[in-house]
Amino acid sequence: MTTTGPRLRAVLDDIPAYVPGRAPAAREGVRAYKLASNENPYPPLPSVLGVIEQAAQQINRYPDMFATGVAEAIAAKLGVPVEHVATGTGSVGVCQQIVQATAGEGDEVIYAWRSFEAYPIIVQIAGAASVRVPLRDETHDLEAMADAVTDRTRLIFVCNPNNPTGTVVRRAELERFLDRVPADVLVVLDEAYREFVRDPEVPDGLDLYRDRPNVCVLRTFSKAYGLAGLRVGYAVAHEPVAVALRKTAVPFGVNAVAQAAAVASLDAEDELLERVEALVKERERVRGALLEQGWPVPPTEANFVWLRLGEDTAAFARACEEAGVTVRPFAGEGARVTVGEPEANDVFLRVAAEFRPRG
Ligand SMILES: *Cc1c(COP(=O)(O)O)cnc(C)c1O
């Protein structure tokens, strides 16, 4: 008798693994910093921590399944109907809800490449096919993406600013693109880094979703609000889509501590956005220094910079790690480096100044 294990879905066989940013190894005499995961370097606000402690007293109870308090606070803050807000376990969780609500076997999902590495994983788990449209000049090629739409297209991700390049698409080109996409194809504007955007020509997705029922805006508490460890994200979409996202959500996925912290963070938004402003200033300092060093760094509107190092990527990541900072290498392509605390950025800039490509 041959023994066989449980039958698993074939789509899992060649699924790309999500590579989390590495924490630096502790080393004697070297202060270590993680610039690998686009996290907020600031510790949680005392007011938010207080609310978390309070909420922890109740963890014997299930959370509010629909995170009503969070949804109401978001709706009030953004000026959208509460019915248009759907939450999830980070915006990665919401991405998964979106794919499950729109695409399965035989369907196509379009996104730029390289872009957020969760997209291919989630699409493949759903059994749908990824259609990757190469970046042009490190930026979404929206015309090529619109050209890639077929009868099978169900969903398109536009990551703005794009992870890992930090580049943006602007209002006119995005509106032109949206006008070309069929009304029965959902377009997700993934705005995980929205709060870091300073270019006035980058549209707020909320202005674009209002009169377009096939546009959905994705935001998160993980980056600007510093709650990456608690996992809360949300979509803003018209009711049929928002209802579908509530159906595909993991029941009770957003836990009560996370819900309380998200509401408290919206209450403390002014304080949190000051920190974002400081990070934006650091971003400009870091990019300016890199340009002076002669690196061709694309303009970035996010909390990271992109160095297209090609074959030198792994060597550069090693050099950074030896100096005490971890970055996020994409083998053979480049390294994404998060803007962190000034001391960490200085370490990275020192490595960048001394690094010599193999040529
Ligand atoms: C970080 C990130 C997210 C979301 O992260 P969550 O922690 O799951 O909210 C979503 N999209 C992009 C492009 C990101 O970089």
mmCIF file of C-alpha atoms and ligand atoms in Angstrom:
data_model
loop_
_atom_site.group_PDB
_atom_site.id
_atom_site.type_symbol
_atom_site.label_atom_id
_atom_site.label_comp_id
_atom_site.label_asym_id
_atom_site.label_seq_id
_atom_site.Cartn_x
_atom_site.Cartn_y
_atom_site.Cartn_z
ATOM 1 C CA MET A 1 0.000 0.000 0.000
ATOM 2 C CA THR A 2 1.363 3.403 -0.866
ATOM 3 C CA THR A 3 0.983 6.025 1.778
ATOM 4 C CA THR A 4 -0.138 9.422 0.585
ATOM 5 C CA GLY A 5 -0.561 12.497 2.659
ATOM 6 C CA PRO A 6 -3.599 14.730 2.544
ATOM 7 C CA ARG A 7 -4.236 16.191 -0.893
ATOM 8 C CA LEU A 8 -3.276 19.840 -0.950
ATOM 9 C CA ARG A 9 -4.209 22.324 -3.632
ATOM 10 C CA ALA A 10 -1.735 22.320 -6.495
ATOM 11 C CA VAL A 11 -1.616 26.136 -6.578
ATOM 12 C CA LEU A 12 0.306 26.011 -3.314
ATOM 13 C CA ASP A 13 3.228 24.150 -4.899
ATOM 14 C CA ASP A 14 5.034 27.101 -6.404
ATOM 15 C CA ILE A 15 3.673 29.907 -4.312
ATOM 16 C CA PRO A 16 6.274 32.608 -3.759
ATOM 17 C CA ALA A 17 7.199 32.978 -0.109
ATOM 18 C CA TYR A 18 6.646 36.354 1.525
ATOM 19 C CA VAL A 19 10.065 37.493 2.709
ATOM 20 C CA PRO A 20 9.685 39.498 5.897
ATOM 21 C CA GLY A 21 12.233 42.207 6.632
ATOM 22 C CA ARG A 22 14.969 40.827 8.856
ATOM 23 C CA ALA A 23 15.721 42.161 12.298
ATOM 24 C CA PRO A 24 19.422 42.808 12.731
ATOM 25 C CA ALA A 25 21.452 40.287 14.713
ATOM 26 C CA ALA A 26 22.633 41.628 18.059
ATOM 27 C CA ARG A 27 26.367 42.266 17.976
ATOM 28 C CA GLU A 28 28.740 43.408 20.666
ATOM 29 C CA GLY A 29 29.391 47.136 20.434
ATOM 30 C CA VAL A 30 27.233 47.787 17.340
ATOM 31 C CA ARG A 31 23.849 49.413 17.771
ATOM 32 C CA ALA A 32 21.461 47.633 15.422
ATOM 33 C CA TYR A 33 18.565 49.136 13.469
ATOM 34 C CA LYS A 34 15.900 47.567 11.277
ATOM 35 C CA LEU A 35 15.267 49.472 8.057
ATOM 36 C CA ALA A 36 13.797 46.457 6.315
ATOM 37 C CA SER A 37 10.028 46.579 6.822
ATOM 38 C CA ASN A 38 8.896 50.185 6.360
ATOM 39 C CA GLU A 39 7.963 50.338 10.005
ATOM 40 C CA ASN A 40 7.515 53.525 11.975
ATOM 41 C CA PRO A 41 10.621 53.938 14.163
ATOM 42 C CA TYR A 42 8.767 55.819 16.905
ATOM 43 C CA PRO A 43 7.496 53.875 19.923
ATOM 44 C CA PRO A 44 3.730 53.834 20.589
ATOM 45 C CA LEU A 45 2.248 57.010 22.078
ATOM 46 C CA PRO A 46 1.595 56.823 25.832
ATOM 47 C CA SER A 47 -2.079 57.635 25.214
ATOM 48 C CA VAL A 48 -2.388 54.717 22.795
ATOM 49 C CA LEU A 49 -0.520 52.369 25.131
ATOM 50 C CA GLY A 50 -2.920 53.302 27.936
ATOM 51 C CA VAL A 51 -5.898 52.360 25.796
ATOM 52 C CA ILE A 52 -4.203 49.090 24.815
ATOM 53 C CA GLU A 53 -3.702 48.216 28.497
ATOM 54 C CA GLN A 54 -7.357 48.929 29.190
ATOM 55 C CA ALA A 55 -8.510 46.842 26.250
ATOM 56 C CA ALA A 56 -6.286 43.966 27.346
ATOM 57 C CA GLN A 57 -8.442 43.572 30.460
ATOM 58 C CA GLN A 58 -11.262 42.280 28.261
ATOM 59 C CA ILE A 59 -9.476 39.751 26.082
ATOM 60 C CA ASN A 60 -11.540 36.888 27.467
ATOM 61 C CA ARG A 61 -14.343 38.343 25.284
ATOM 62 C CA TYR A 62 -14.655 38.183 21.495
ATOM 63 C CA PRO A 63 -14.138 41.487 19.733
ATOM 64 C CA ASP A 64 -16.841 43.407 17.894
ATOM 65 C CA MET A 65 -16.965 41.349 14.702
ATOM 66 C CA PHE A 66 -17.314 44.323 12.355
ATOM 67 C CA ALA A 67 -14.998 46.659 14.275
ATOM 68 C CA THR A 68 -17.881 49.109 14.411
ATOM 69 C CA GLY A 69 -16.050 51.664 16.532
ATOM 70 C CA VAL A 70 -13.092 51.744 14.143
ATOM 71 C CA ALA A 71 -15.331 51.944 11.083
ATOM 72 C CA GLU A 72 -17.318 54.810 12.593
ATOM 73 C CA ALA A 73 -14.187 56.718 13.574
ATOM 74 C CA ILE A 74 -12.699 56.264 10.081
ATOM 75 C CA ALA A 75 -15.944 57.286 8.395
ATOM 76 C CA ALA A 76 -16.176 60.427 10.525
ATOM 77 C CA LYS A 77 -12.521 61.323 9.914
ATOM 78 C CA LEU A 78 -12.669 60.797 6.150
ATOM 79 C CA GLY A 79 -16.182 62.079 5.561
ATOM 80 C CA VAL A 80 -17.478 58.855 4.018
ATOM 81 C CA PRO A 81 -20.548 56.760 4.923
ATOM 82 C CA VAL A 82 -19.757 54.132 7.542
ATOM 83 C CA GLU A 83 -21.262 51.512 5.221
ATOM 84 C CA HIS A 84 -18.376 52.208 2.839
ATOM 85 C CA VAL A 85 -15.704 51.159 5.365
ATOM 86 C CA ALA A 86 -14.563 47.535 5.656
ATOM 87 C CA THR A 87 -11.767 46.530 8.032
ATOM 88 C CA GLY A 88 -9.324 43.651 8.046
ATOM 89 C CA THR A 89 -6.203 42.243 9.672
ATOM 90 C CA GLY A 90 -3.879 44.824 8.207
ATOM 91 C CA SER A 91 -4.384 45.981 4.675
ATOM 92 C CA VAL A 92 -2.790 42.692 3.609
ATOM 93 C CA GLY A 93 -5.797 41.040 5.200
ATOM 94 C CA VAL A 94 -8.085 43.405 3.302
ATOM 95 C CA CYS A 95 -6.180 42.629 0.062
ATOM 96 C CA GLN A 96 -6.982 38.983 0.603
ATOM 97 C CA GLN A 97 -10.656 39.804 1.240
ATOM 98 C CA ILE A 98 -10.695 41.813 -1.990
ATOM 99 C CA VAL A 99 -9.168 39.042 -4.097
ATOM 100 C CA GLN A 100 -11.506 36.467 -2.597
ATOM 101 C CA ALA A 101 -14.444 38.721 -3.362
ATOM 102 C CA THR A 102 -13.470 39.250 -7.005
ATOM 103 C CA ALA A 103 -11.224 36.560 -8.485
ATOM 104 C CA GLY A 104 -10.941 32.761 -8.670
ATOM 105 C CA GLU A 105 -9.976 30.052 -11.182
ATOM 106 C CA GLY A 106 -9.769 31.442 -14.696
ATOM 107 C CA ASP A 107 -9.759 35.083 -13.641
ATOM 108 C CA GLU A 108 -6.935 37.569 -14.043
ATOM 109 C CA VAL A 109 -5.580 40.131 -11.612
ATOM 110 C CA ILE A 110 -3.360 42.891 -12.989
ATOM 111 C CA TYR A 111 -0.679 44.682 -11.029
ATOM 112 C CA ALA A 112 2.607 46.418 -11.718
ATOM 113 C CA TRP A 113 5.863 44.594 -11.143
ATOM 114 C CA ARG A 114 7.803 44.974 -9.093
ATOM 115 C CA SER A 115 5.220 46.029 -6.560
ATOM 116 C CA PHE A 116 3.950 44.849 -3.192
ATOM 117 C CA GLU A 117 5.036 41.243 -2.770
ATOM 118 C CA ALA A 118 1.789 40.169 -1.089
ATOM 119 C CA TYR A 119 -0.180 40.588 -4.353
ATOM 120 C CA PRO A 120 1.170 37.518 -6.211
ATOM 121 C CA ILE A 121 0.832 35.324 -3.128
ATOM 122 C CA ILE A 122 -2.773 36.264 -2.466
ATOM 123 C CA VAL A 123 -3.750 35.994 -6.134
ATOM 124 C CA GLN A 124 -2.218 32.539 -6.433
ATOM 125 C CA ILE A 125 -3.915 31.268 -3.272
ATOM 126 C CA ALA A 126 -7.222 32.326 -4.783
ATOM 127 C CA GLY A 127 -6.427 30.231 -7.876
ATOM 128 C CA ALA A 128 -6.504 33.301 -10.126
ATOM 129 C CA ALA A 129 -3.781 34.292 -12.604
ATOM 130 C CA SER A 130 -1.414 37.207 -12.050
ATOM 131 C CA VAL A 131 -0.807 39.567 -14.949
ATOM 132 C CA ARG A 132 2.328 41.544 -14.118
ATOM 133 C CA VAL A 133 2.953 44.726 -16.050
ATOM 134 C CA PRO A 134 6.592 45.868 -15.801
ATOM 135 C CA LEU A 135 7.321 49.252 -14.254
ATOM 136 C CA ARG A 136 8.507 51.952 -16.625
ATOM 137 C CA ASP A 137 11.126 54.294 -15.143
ATOM 138 C CA GLU A 138 10.455 52.648 -11.750
ATOM 139 C CA THR A 139 6.804 53.780 -11.970
ATOM 140 C CA HIS A 140 3.467 52.167 -12.832
ATOM 141 C CA ASP A 141 2.953 52.057 -16.587
ATOM 142 C CA LEU A 142 -0.762 52.791 -16.453
ATOM 143 C CA GLU A 143 -1.239 52.749 -20.216
ATOM 144 C CA ALA A 144 0.274 49.291 -20.476
ATOM 145 C CA MET A 145 -1.852 48.200 -17.514
ATOM 146 C CA ALA A 146 -5.039 49.412 -19.208
ATOM 147 C CA ASP A 147 -3.889 47.649 -22.403
ATOM 148 C CA ALA A 148 -3.516 44.412 -20.391
ATOM 149 C CA VAL A 149 -7.221 44.285 -19.483
ATOM 150 C CA THR A 150 -9.043 41.306 -21.015
ATOM 151 C CA ASP A 151 -12.464 39.706 -20.612
ATOM 152 C CA ARG A 152 -10.961 37.734 -17.742
ATOM 153 C CA THR A 153 -9.707 40.715 -15.757
ATOM 154 C CA ARG A 154 -11.521 41.071 -12.446
ATOM 155 C CA LEU A 155 -9.186 43.201 -10.369
ATOM 156 C CA ILE A 156 -6.331 45.700 -10.764
ATOM 157 C CA PHE A 157 -3.996 46.870 -8.000
ATOM 158 C CA VAL A 158 -2.445 50.313 -8.256
ATOM 159 C CA CYS A 159 0.049 50.785 -5.432
ATOM 160 C CA ASN A 160 0.459 54.524 -4.943
ATOM 161 C CA PRO A 161 3.156 55.254 -3.774
ATOM 162 C CA ASN A 162 4.588 51.999 -5.063
ATOM 163 C CA ASN A 163 6.308 49.575 -2.725
ATOM 164 C CA PRO A 164 9.302 49.073 -3.140
ATOM 165 C CA THR A 165 10.200 51.965 -5.471
ATOM 166 C CA GLY A 166 8.412 54.827 -3.651
ATOM 167 C CA THR A 167 7.281 56.280 -6.978
ATOM 168 C CA VAL A 168 3.806 57.687 -7.609
ATOM 169 C CA VAL A 169 1.200 58.079 -10.297
ATOM 170 C CA ARG A 170 -0.389 61.508 -10.574
ATOM 171 C CA ARG A 171 -3.960 62.689 -10.919
ATOM 172 C CA ALA A 172 -4.286 63.219 -14.675
ATOM 173 C CA GLU A 173 -2.750 59.874 -15.662
ATOM 174 C CA LEU A 174 -4.666 57.987 -12.997
ATOM 175 C CA GLU A 175 -7.963 59.538 -14.067
ATOM 176 C CA ARG A 176 -7.200 58.701 -17.699
ATOM 177 C CA PHE A 177 -6.483 55.126 -16.636
ATOM 178 C CA LEU A 178 -9.667 54.818 -14.568
ATOM 179 C CA ASP A 179 -11.676 56.126 -17.517
ATOM 180 C CA ARG A 180 -10.284 53.282 -19.639
ATOM 181 C CA VAL A 181 -10.962 50.443 -17.178
ATOM 182 C CA PRO A 182 -14.314 48.681 -17.715
ATOM 183 C CA ALA A 183 -16.895 49.424 -15.021
ATOM 184 C CA ASP A 184 -17.083 45.753 -13.999
ATOM 185 C CA VAL A 185 -13.377 45.568 -13.078
ATOM 186 C CA LEU A 186 -12.482 46.621 -9.537
ATOM 187 C CA VAL A 187 -9.487 48.951 -9.197
ATOM 188 C CA VAL A 188 -7.790 48.983 -5.806
ATOM 189 C CA LEU A 189 -5.770 52.075 -4.975
ATOM 190 C CA ASP A 190 -3.383 50.748 -2.349
ATOM 191 C CA GLU A 191 -2.498 53.857 -0.350
ATOM 192 C CA ALA A 192 -0.568 52.274 2.516
ATOM 193 C CA TYR A 193 1.806 55.273 2.491
ATOM 194 C CA ARG A 194 -0.748 58.019 1.817
ATOM 195 C CA GLU A 195 0.196 60.062 4.894
ATOM 196 C CA PHE A 196 3.785 60.420 3.640
ATOM 197 C CA VAL A 197 2.768 61.901 0.269
ATOM 198 C CA ARG A 198 3.688 65.587 -0.216
ATOM 199 C CA ASP A 199 3.404 65.900 -4.011
ATOM 200 C CA PRO A 200 0.160 67.859 -4.536
ATOM 201 C CA GLU A 201 -0.348 66.195 -7.928
ATOM 202 C CA VAL A 202 -0.787 62.802 -6.289
ATOM 203 C CA PRO A 203 -4.534 62.358 -5.931
ATOM 204 C CA ASP A 204 -6.213 61.350 -2.710
ATOM 205 C CA GLY A 205 -7.894 58.090 -3.703
ATOM 206 C CA LEU A 206 -10.968 59.139 -1.743
ATOM 207 C CA ASP A 207 -11.626 61.885 -4.313
ATOM 208 C CA LEU A 208 -11.468 59.284 -7.070
ATOM 209 C CA TYR A 209 -13.644 56.630 -5.439
ATOM 210 C CA ARG A 210 -16.605 58.926 -4.754
ATOM 211 C CA ASP A 211 -18.142 58.887 -8.215
ATOM 212 C CA ARG A 212 -16.547 55.621 -9.360
ATOM 213 C CA PRO A 213 -18.284 52.499 -7.990
ATOM 214 C CA ASN A 214 -15.408 50.293 -9.254
ATOM 215 C CA VAL A 215 -12.701 52.058 -7.236
ATOM 216 C CA CYS A 216 -11.672 50.931 -3.771
ATOM 217 C CA VAL A 217 -9.137 52.718 -1.535
ATOM 218 C CA LEU A 218 -6.924 50.700 0.771
ATOM 219 C CA ARG A 219 -5.297 52.226 3.868
ATOM 220 C CA THR A 220 -3.552 50.943 6.966
ATOM 221 C CA PHE A 221 -2.683 51.785 10.553
ATOM 222 C CA SER A 222 0.647 49.965 10.170
ATOM 223 C CA LYS A 223 2.874 52.662 8.715
ATOM 224 C CA ALA A 224 2.090 56.291 9.563
ATOM 225 C CA TYR A 225 0.144 55.361 12.692
ATOM 226 C CA GLY A 226 2.780 52.952 13.970
ATOM 227 C CA LEU A 227 0.516 49.967 14.684
ATOM 228 C CA ALA A 228 2.183 47.386 12.399
ATOM 229 C CA GLY A 229 2.247 44.819 15.204
ATOM 230 C CA LEU A 230 -1.504 45.019 15.843
ATOM 231 C CA ARG A 231 -2.776 44.401 12.281
ATOM 232 C CA VAL A 232 -5.526 46.831 11.332
ATOM 233 C CA GLY A 233 -6.235 48.034 7.824
ATOM 234 C CA TYR A 234 -9.324 49.085 5.923
ATOM 235 C CA ALA A 235 -10.900 49.649 2.567
ATOM 236 C CA VAL A 236 -13.214 52.458 1.540
ATOM 237 C CA ALA A 237 -15.517 51.343 -1.261
ATOM 238 C CA HIS A 238 -19.072 51.670 -2.475
ATOM 239 C CA GLU A 239 -21.591 49.517 -0.714
ATOM 240 C CA PRO A 240 -21.719 46.396 -2.902
ATOM 241 C CA VAL A 241 -17.937 46.064 -2.668
ATOM 242 C CA ALA A 242 -17.761 46.944 1.034
ATOM 243 C CA VAL A 243 -20.485 44.392 1.789
ATOM 244 C CA ALA A 244 -18.529 41.739 -0.140
ATOM 245 C CA LEU A 245 -15.377 42.556 1.840
ATOM 246 C CA ARG A 246 -17.234 42.049 5.102
ATOM 247 C CA LYS A 247 -18.393 38.652 3.813
ATOM 248 C CA THR A 248 -14.875 37.494 2.939
ATOM 249 C CA ALA A 249 -13.325 38.741 6.183
ATOM 250 C CA VAL A 250 -12.072 36.234 8.725
ATOM 251 C CA PRO A 251 -14.710 36.395 11.478
ATOM 252 C CA PHE A 252 -13.395 38.375 14.465
ATOM 253 C CA GLY A 253 -10.109 38.935 12.607
ATOM 254 C CA VAL A 254 -9.426 42.426 13.937
ATOM 255 C CA ASN A 255 -8.961 41.856 17.651
ATOM 256 C CA ALA A 256 -10.291 44.091 20.397
ATOM 257 C CA VAL A 257 -6.896 45.468 21.426
ATOM 258 C CA ALA A 258 -6.189 46.431 17.818
ATOM 259 C CA GLN A 259 -9.617 48.036 17.460
ATOM 260 C CA ALA A 260 -9.130 50.133 20.595
ATOM 261 C CA ALA A 261 -5.633 51.172 19.524
ATOM 262 C CA ALA A 262 -6.841 52.180 16.065
ATOM 263 C CA VAL A 263 -9.561 54.428 17.496
ATOM 264 C CA ALA A 264 -7.090 55.931 19.983
ATOM 265 C CA SER A 265 -4.643 56.566 17.130
ATOM 266 C CA LEU A 266 -7.259 58.464 15.172
ATOM 267 C CA ASP A 267 -7.896 60.515 18.311
ATOM 268 C CA ALA A 268 -4.161 61.222 18.572
ATOM 269 C CA GLU A 269 -3.768 61.868 14.873
ATOM 270 C CA ASP A 270 -2.219 65.327 15.184
ATOM 271 C CA GLU A 271 0.583 63.995 17.340
ATOM 272 C CA LEU A 272 1.143 61.025 15.021
ATOM 273 C CA LEU A 273 1.159 63.176 11.902
ATOM 274 C CA GLU A 274 3.898 65.375 13.432
ATOM 275 C CA ARG A 275 6.035 62.262 13.533
ATOM 276 C CA VAL A 276 5.155 61.561 9.923
ATOM 277 C CA GLU A 277 6.272 65.090 9.053
ATOM 278 C CA ALA A 278 9.605 64.473 10.782
ATOM 279 C CA LEU A 279 10.022 61.244 8.796
ATOM 280 C CA VAL A 280 9.225 63.078 5.562
ATOM 281 C CA LYS A 281 11.988 65.591 6.382
ATOM 282 C CA GLU A 282 14.357 62.699 7.059
ATOM 283 C CA ARG A 283 13.334 61.131 3.759
ATOM 284 C CA GLU A 284 14.282 64.277 1.895
ATOM 285 C CA ARG A 285 17.595 64.457 3.775
ATOM 286 C CA VAL A 286 18.383 60.812 3.009
ATOM 287 C CA ARG A 287 17.482 61.040 -0.663
ATOM 288 C CA GLY A 288 19.375 64.327 -1.022
ATOM 289 C CA ALA A 289 22.493 62.767 0.503
ATOM 290 C CA LEU A 290 22.223 59.727 -1.767
ATOM 291 C CA LEU A 291 21.873 61.925 -4.849
ATOM 292 C CA GLU A 292 24.953 63.851 -3.756
ATOM 293 C CA GLN A 293 26.795 60.575 -3.437
ATOM 294 C CA GLY A 294 25.853 59.885 -7.041
ATOM 295 C CA TRP A 295 23.140 57.251 -6.523
ATOM 296 C CA PRO A 296 20.251 57.401 -8.978
ATOM 297 C CA VAL A 297 17.438 57.295 -6.405
ATOM 298 C CA PRO A 298 13.936 57.625 -7.815
ATOM 299 C CA PRO A 299 11.808 60.340 -6.206
ATOM 300 C CA THR A 300 9.947 58.785 -3.285
ATOM 301 C CA GLU A 301 6.694 59.809 -1.619
ATOM 302 C CA ALA A 302 6.787 56.957 0.900
ATOM 303 C CA ASN A 303 8.853 56.198 4.013
ATOM 304 C CA PHE A 304 11.593 54.393 2.099
ATOM 305 C CA VAL A 305 14.069 54.808 -0.734
ATOM 306 C CA TRP A 306 14.864 52.416 -3.565
ATOM 307 C CA LEU A 307 18.350 51.653 -4.807
ATOM 308 C CA ARG A 308 18.477 49.693 -8.047
ATOM 309 C CA LEU A 309 21.641 47.758 -7.338
ATOM 310 C CA GLY A 310 21.116 44.845 -9.706
ATOM 311 C CA GLU A 311 23.714 42.143 -9.125
ATOM 312 C CA ASP A 312 25.246 44.141 -6.262
ATOM 313 C CA THR A 313 22.084 43.967 -4.172
ATOM 314 C CA ALA A 314 23.116 41.108 -1.904
ATOM 315 C CA ALA A 315 26.583 42.563 -1.308
ATOM 316 C CA PHE A 316 25.061 45.918 -0.416
ATOM 317 C CA ALA A 317 22.598 44.340 2.017
ATOM 318 C CA ARG A 318 25.503 42.481 3.658
ATOM 319 C CA ALA A 319 27.532 45.667 3.971
ATOM 320 C CA CYS A 320 24.564 47.390 5.618
ATOM 321 C CA GLU A 321 24.087 44.520 8.023
ATOM 322 C CA GLU A 322 27.759 44.528 8.999
ATOM 323 C CA ALA A 323 27.377 48.216 9.849
ATOM 324 C CA GLY A 324 24.288 47.487 11.968
ATOM 325 C CA VAL A 325 21.267 48.138 9.734
ATOM 326 C CA THR A 326 19.130 45.606 7.902
ATOM 327 C CA VAL A 327 17.558 46.644 4.610
ATOM 328 C CA ARG A 328 15.198 44.714 2.337
ATOM 329 C CA PRO A 329 17.074 43.254 -0.622
ATOM 330 C CA PHE A 330 15.266 41.963 -3.720
ATOM 331 C CA ALA A 331 17.908 39.668 -5.171
ATOM 332 C CA GLY A 332 19.273 40.832 -8.505
ATOM 333 C CA GLU A 333 17.048 43.916 -8.516
ATOM 334 C CA GLY A 334 17.644 46.359 -5.720
ATOM 335 C CA ALA A 335 17.277 47.249 -2.074
ATOM 336 C CA ARG A 336 14.451 49.031 -0.326
ATOM 337 C CA VAL A 337 15.626 51.023 2.662
ATOM 338 C CA THR A 338 13.148 52.369 5.193
ATOM 339 C CA VAL A 339 13.604 55.892 6.525
ATOM 340 C CA GLY A 340 14.125 55.370 10.231
ATOM 341 C CA GLU A 341 15.517 57.339 13.122
ATOM 342 C CA PRO A 342 18.282 59.813 12.098
ATOM 343 C CA GLU A 343 21.076 57.708 13.654
ATOM 344 C CA ALA A 344 19.958 54.668 11.655
ATOM 345 C CA ASN A 345 19.739 56.700 8.455
ATOM 346 C CA ASP A 346 23.253 57.998 9.086
ATOM 347 C CA VAL A 347 24.607 54.471 9.376
ATOM 348 C CA PHE A 348 22.925 53.562 6.093
ATOM 349 C CA LEU A 349 24.235 56.711 4.378
ATOM 350 C CA ARG A 350 27.772 55.908 5.550
ATOM 351 C CA VAL A 351 27.532 52.443 4.019
ATOM 352 C CA ALA A 352 26.096 53.899 0.816
ATOM 353 C CA ALA A 353 28.940 56.433 0.581
ATOM 354 C CA GLU A 354 31.590 53.749 0.961
ATOM 355 C CA PHE A 355 29.975 51.032 -1.138
ATOM 356 C CA ARG A 356 31.627 50.440 -4.456
ATOM 357 C CA PRO A 357 29.693 48.488 -7.063
ATOM 358 C CA ARG A 358 31.672 45.601 -8.536
ATOM 359 C CA GLY A 359 31.364 47.366 -11.897
HETATM 360 C C1 LIG B 1 2.891 47.751 4.275
HETATM 361 C C2 LIG B 1 1.949 47.669 3.118
HETATM 362 C C3 LIG B 1 0.626 47.284 3.264
HETATM 363 C C4 LIG B 1 0.006 46.892 4.487
HETATM 364 O O1 LIG B 1 0.416 46.409 5.496
HETATM 365 P P1 LIG B 1 -0.529 45.952 6.687
HETATM 366 O O2 LIG B 1 0.427 45.945 7.799
HETATM 367 O O3 LIG B 1 -1.038 44.616 6.312
HETATM 368 O O4 LIG B 1 -1.613 46.949 6.813
HETATM 369 C C5 LIG B 1 -0.218 47.282 2.182
HETATM 370 N N1 LIG B 1 0.209 47.650 0.997
HETATM 371 C C6 LIG B 1 1.461 48.031 0.798
HETATM 372 C C7 LIG B 1 1.859 48.454 -0.546
HETATM 373 C C8 LIG B 1 2.369 48.051 1.842
HETATM 374 O O5 LIG B 1 3.628 48.405 1.615
#
